[in-house]
Amino acid sequence: MYFIGNWKMFGSVKSINYINSVIKLAKLSKFKKAKIVYCPPYTILSEFVKKTKNTKIKVGAQNCHHEKNFGPYTGFINAKMIKLIGAKYIIIGHSENRRAGDTDKLINLKVKSSLSENLQVIFCFGETLKERKKNKTFQVIKKQIYMGLKNLKNLKNIIFAYEPVWSIGSGKVLNNNDLESQIIIIKNYLKKKFKIKNPKIVYGGSVNPNNIKSLVEIRTLKGFLIGGASQKSKKFIDIIKKSIN
Ligand code: PGA
């Protein structure tokens, strides 16, 4: 089961010591099924890689530039650089980045360049509240997935992260029945359209120690993408402990 911590635009070199307790937990055989991935900001990626060396914890970036080769793109970082620093994962298509200008086309290029660097892609998609109210949820999700994966050959290194935009940071989560049926629809679409045998789907959006017990009951989920609650190790650990007995 995946526990992917998305630190967003938070954290400094000092905050790396916060994860000491998580490193300790990851060593316990009881939690060997927990696949813990930290996605800190670029500025501390390499410190995270050093800190988690010889542990089971992996590190990922939160986005990249779409150009796969080095080039004149001031202020940007591409998948190759992320790979070179020792990260193994990358979040692509997060709604906060879609909102900031990441189009489906750019996202497709980013997924492509990340896969060519052998990074595991955490591909995010999800509807806004307005879209949900208009009953357009599946239509929106389908388009994001279809455009994001267009012309890609090997999809086995992709983790699909369903993150309803209205659920991120809001404390609001779909009830289990609705979320589960949503996940099944997504799974079937991925199987049918992209011939992915067993797509790995994780859920993100206000996952916290209070709602995790009920979320883990959704057996079709392979884990969680956790924002706010991953920045506090106590909460992150609580989530992991409550998910794995
Ligand atoms: P949240 O963020 O857990 O704070 O809602 C999730 C995400 O944006 O990945």
Coordinates of C-alpha atoms and ligand atoms in Angstrom, one line a residue:
M1 CA 0.0 0.0 0.0
Y2 CA 1.3 3.4 -1.0
F3 CA 1.6 6.4 1.3
I4 CA 2.8 9.3 -0.8
G5 CA 3.5 12.5 1.0
N6 CA 3.1 15.6 -1.1
W7 CA 4.8 18.4 0.9
K8 CA 3.8 21.1 -1.7
M9 CA 5.5 24.4 -1.2
F10 CA 6.5 23.7 2.4
G11 CA 9.7 22.7 4.1
S12 CA 13.3 23.6 4.5
V13 CA 16.5 21.7 5.2
K14 CA 15.6 21.9 8.9
S15 CA 12.3 20.1 8.4
I16 CA 14.0 17.0 7.1
N17 CA 14.6 15.8 10.7
Y18 CA 10.8 15.6 11.0
I19 CA 10.9 12.4 9.2
N20 CA 13.2 10.5 11.7
S21 CA 10.2 8.9 13.3
V22 CA 8.9 7.8 9.9
I23 CA 12.2 6.3 9.0
K24 CA 12.1 4.3 12.2
L25 CA 8.6 3.1 11.5
A26 CA 9.6 2.0 8.0
K27 CA 12.2 -0.3 9.5
L28 CA 9.6 -2.3 11.4
S29 CA 8.6 -5.6 9.8
K30 CA 5.0 -4.9 10.6
F31 CA 5.0 -2.1 8.1
K32 CA 7.0 -3.7 5.4
K33 CA 4.0 -3.5 3.1
A34 CA 3.9 0.3 3.4
K35 CA 5.5 1.9 0.3
I36 CA 6.4 5.3 1.7
V37 CA 7.2 8.0 -0.8
Y38 CA 8.1 11.6 0.1
C39 CA 7.6 14.3 -2.5
P40 CA 9.3 17.4 -1.0
P41 CA 10.0 20.7 -2.9
Y42 CA 12.9 20.7 -5.4
T43 CA 15.1 22.7 -2.9
I44 CA 15.4 19.7 -0.5
L45 CA 15.1 16.8 -2.9
S46 CA 18.7 15.9 -2.6
E47 CA 18.7 16.2 1.2
F48 CA 15.7 13.8 1.2
V49 CA 17.5 11.4 -1.0
K50 CA 20.6 11.4 1.3
K51 CA 18.4 11.1 4.5
T52 CA 16.5 8.1 3.2
K53 CA 19.5 6.3 1.7
N54 CA 19.5 2.7 3.0
T55 CA 15.9 2.9 4.0
K56 CA 12.7 1.7 2.3
I57 CA 11.5 5.2 1.9
K58 CA 11.6 6.6 -1.7
V59 CA 11.7 10.2 -2.8
G60 CA 9.8 12.0 -5.6
A61 CA 9.4 15.4 -7.2
Q62 CA 6.2 17.3 -7.5
N63 CA 6.4 18.3 -11.2
C64 CA 8.9 18.9 -13.9
H65 CA 9.4 20.8 -17.2
H66 CA 8.1 19.0 -20.2
E67 CA 11.3 19.2 -22.3
K68 CA 13.2 16.0 -21.9
N69 CA 16.6 17.4 -22.8
F70 CA 18.6 20.1 -21.0
G71 CA 17.9 23.5 -22.5
P72 CA 17.4 27.2 -22.1
Y73 CA 14.4 27.2 -19.7
T74 CA 15.2 29.6 -16.9
G75 CA 13.9 28.5 -13.5
F76 CA 12.9 25.0 -14.6
I77 CA 13.9 21.4 -13.9
N78 CA 13.3 18.5 -16.1
A79 CA 12.8 14.8 -15.5
K80 CA 16.4 14.0 -16.3
M81 CA 17.6 16.3 -13.5
I82 CA 15.2 14.7 -11.1
K83 CA 16.4 11.3 -12.0
L84 CA 20.0 12.4 -11.6
I85 CA 19.5 13.6 -8.1
G86 CA 18.3 10.2 -7.1
A87 CA 14.5 10.6 -7.0
K88 CA 12.5 7.6 -8.1
Y89 CA 9.0 9.1 -8.4
I90 CA 7.3 12.2 -9.8
I91 CA 3.9 13.8 -9.4
I92 CA 2.5 14.9 -12.7
G93 CA -0.9 16.6 -13.4
H94 CA -1.6 17.8 -9.9
S95 CA -4.7 20.1 -10.0
E96 CA -2.6 22.9 -8.4
N97 CA -0.3 22.7 -11.4
R98 CA -3.2 22.3 -13.9
R99 CA -4.6 25.5 -12.5
A100 CA -1.2 27.2 -12.9
G101 CA -1.1 26.3 -16.6
D102 CA -0.3 22.7 -17.1
T103 CA -2.4 21.7 -20.0
D104 CA -3.3 18.1 -21.0
K105 CA -0.7 18.4 -23.8
L106 CA 2.1 19.5 -21.5
I107 CA 1.1 16.9 -18.9
N108 CA 1.3 14.2 -21.6
L109 CA 4.9 15.4 -22.5
K110 CA 5.9 15.4 -18.9
V111 CA 4.6 11.9 -18.3
K112 CA 6.5 10.8 -21.4
S113 CA 9.8 12.4 -20.4
S114 CA 9.5 11.1 -16.8
L115 CA 8.8 7.5 -18.0
S116 CA 11.7 7.7 -20.4
E117 CA 13.9 8.5 -17.3
N118 CA 12.4 5.4 -15.6
L119 CA 10.7 7.5 -13.0
Q120 CA 7.5 6.2 -11.4
V121 CA 4.8 8.7 -12.4
I122 CA 2.1 9.6 -10.0
F123 CA -0.5 10.8 -12.5
C124 CA -3.1 13.1 -10.9
F125 CA -6.6 13.8 -12.2
G126 CA -9.9 14.8 -10.8
E127 CA -13.0 17.0 -11.2
T128 CA -13.8 20.4 -9.7
L129 CA -17.0 20.9 -7.7
K130 CA -18.6 22.8 -10.6
E131 CA -18.0 19.8 -12.9
R132 CA -19.3 17.4 -10.3
K133 CA -22.5 19.4 -9.8
K134 CA -23.0 19.3 -13.6
N135 CA -22.6 15.5 -13.6
K136 CA -19.5 15.8 -15.7
T137 CA -17.2 14.0 -13.3
F138 CA -16.5 11.0 -15.4
Q139 CA -16.3 12.9 -18.7
V140 CA -13.6 15.2 -17.2
I141 CA -11.6 12.4 -15.6
K142 CA -11.7 10.4 -18.8
K143 CA -10.5 13.3 -20.9
Q144 CA -7.6 14.0 -18.4
I145 CA -6.5 10.4 -18.5
Y146 CA -7.0 10.0 -22.2
M147 CA -5.0 13.1 -23.1
G148 CA -2.4 12.5 -20.4
L149 CA -1.6 9.0 -21.6
K150 CA -2.0 9.6 -25.3
N151 CA 0.6 7.8 -27.4
L152 CA 2.4 6.4 -24.5
K153 CA 3.7 2.8 -24.8
N154 CA 4.6 1.5 -21.5
L155 CA 2.2 2.4 -18.8
K156 CA 3.3 0.0 -16.1
N157 CA 5.3 2.7 -14.2
I158 CA 2.2 4.8 -13.6
I159 CA 0.3 5.2 -10.4
F160 CA -3.1 6.8 -10.9
A161 CA -4.0 9.3 -8.3
Y162 CA -7.7 10.3 -8.2
E163 CA -7.9 13.6 -6.5
P164 CA -11.2 15.5 -6.6
V165 CA -10.2 19.1 -6.7
W166 CA -12.8 20.2 -4.2
S167 CA -11.6 17.6 -1.7
I168 CA -8.0 18.8 -1.7
G169 CA -7.2 20.7 1.6
S170 CA -11.0 21.1 2.3
G171 CA -11.6 18.3 4.8
K172 CA -14.3 17.1 2.5
V173 CA -14.2 13.5 1.2
L174 CA -16.7 11.5 -0.8
N175 CA -18.6 8.8 1.1
N176 CA -17.1 5.3 0.8
N177 CA -19.8 4.0 -1.6
D178 CA -19.5 6.9 -4.0
L179 CA -15.7 6.9 -3.9
E180 CA -15.6 3.1 -4.4
S181 CA -17.9 3.2 -7.4
Q182 CA -15.9 6.1 -8.8
I183 CA -12.6 4.1 -8.4
I184 CA -14.2 1.1 -10.1
I185 CA -15.3 3.2 -13.1
I186 CA -11.8 4.6 -13.4
K187 CA -10.2 1.2 -13.1
N188 CA -12.5 -0.3 -15.8
Y189 CA -11.7 2.6 -18.1
L190 CA -8.0 2.1 -17.7
K191 CA -8.3 -1.6 -18.3
K192 CA -10.5 -1.3 -21.3
K193 CA -9.0 1.7 -23.0
F194 CA -5.4 1.3 -22.2
K195 CA -5.2 -2.4 -21.6
I196 CA -3.6 -2.0 -18.2
K197 CA -4.1 -5.3 -16.5
N198 CA -4.2 -4.2 -12.9
P199 CA -4.0 -0.4 -12.7
K200 CA -2.7 1.0 -9.4
I201 CA -5.1 3.6 -8.2
V202 CA -4.5 5.8 -5.1
Y203 CA -6.8 8.4 -3.6
G204 CA -5.9 11.9 -2.6
G205 CA -7.9 14.7 -1.0
S206 CA -8.0 15.5 2.7
V207 CA -6.8 12.1 3.8
N208 CA -6.2 12.3 7.6
P209 CA -6.0 10.1 10.7
N210 CA -9.7 10.6 11.3
N211 CA -11.0 9.3 7.9
I212 CA -8.3 6.8 7.0
K213 CA -9.9 3.8 8.8
S214 CA -12.9 4.1 6.6
L215 CA -10.9 4.9 3.4
V216 CA -8.8 1.7 3.8
E217 CA -12.0 -0.3 3.5
I218 CA -12.0 0.5 -0.2
R219 CA -10.1 -2.6 -1.3
T220 CA -9.7 -1.4 -4.9
L221 CA -7.4 1.4 -3.6
K222 CA -3.7 0.8 -3.6
G223 CA -2.9 3.7 -1.3
F224 CA -3.1 7.4 -0.7
L225 CA -1.6 10.7 -1.8
I226 CA -1.5 12.8 1.3
G227 CA -0.8 16.6 1.4
G228 CA -1.3 18.5 4.6
A229 CA -1.3 15.5 6.9
S230 CA 2.1 14.2 5.5
Q231 CA 3.9 17.3 6.7
K232 CA 3.4 16.3 10.3
S233 CA 5.1 13.0 10.9
K234 CA 2.7 12.2 13.8
K235 CA -0.3 12.4 11.5
F236 CA 1.5 10.6 8.7
I237 CA 2.5 7.8 11.0
D238 CA -1.1 7.6 12.4
I239 CA -2.4 7.2 8.9
I240 CA 0.1 4.4 8.1
K241 CA -0.6 2.6 11.4
K242 CA -4.4 2.8 11.0
S243 CA -4.1 1.4 7.4
I244 CA -1.9 -1.6 8.2
N245 CA -2.8 -4.1 10.9
Ligands
PGA1 P1 -4.5 17.3 1.0 O1 -3.7 17.4 -0.4 O2 -4.2 15.9 1.6 O3 -3.9 18.4 1.9 O4 -5.9 17.5 0.7 C1 -3.6 16.3 -1.2 C2 -2.9 16.7 -2.5 O5 -3.1 17.8 -2.9 O6 -2.2 15.9 -3.0

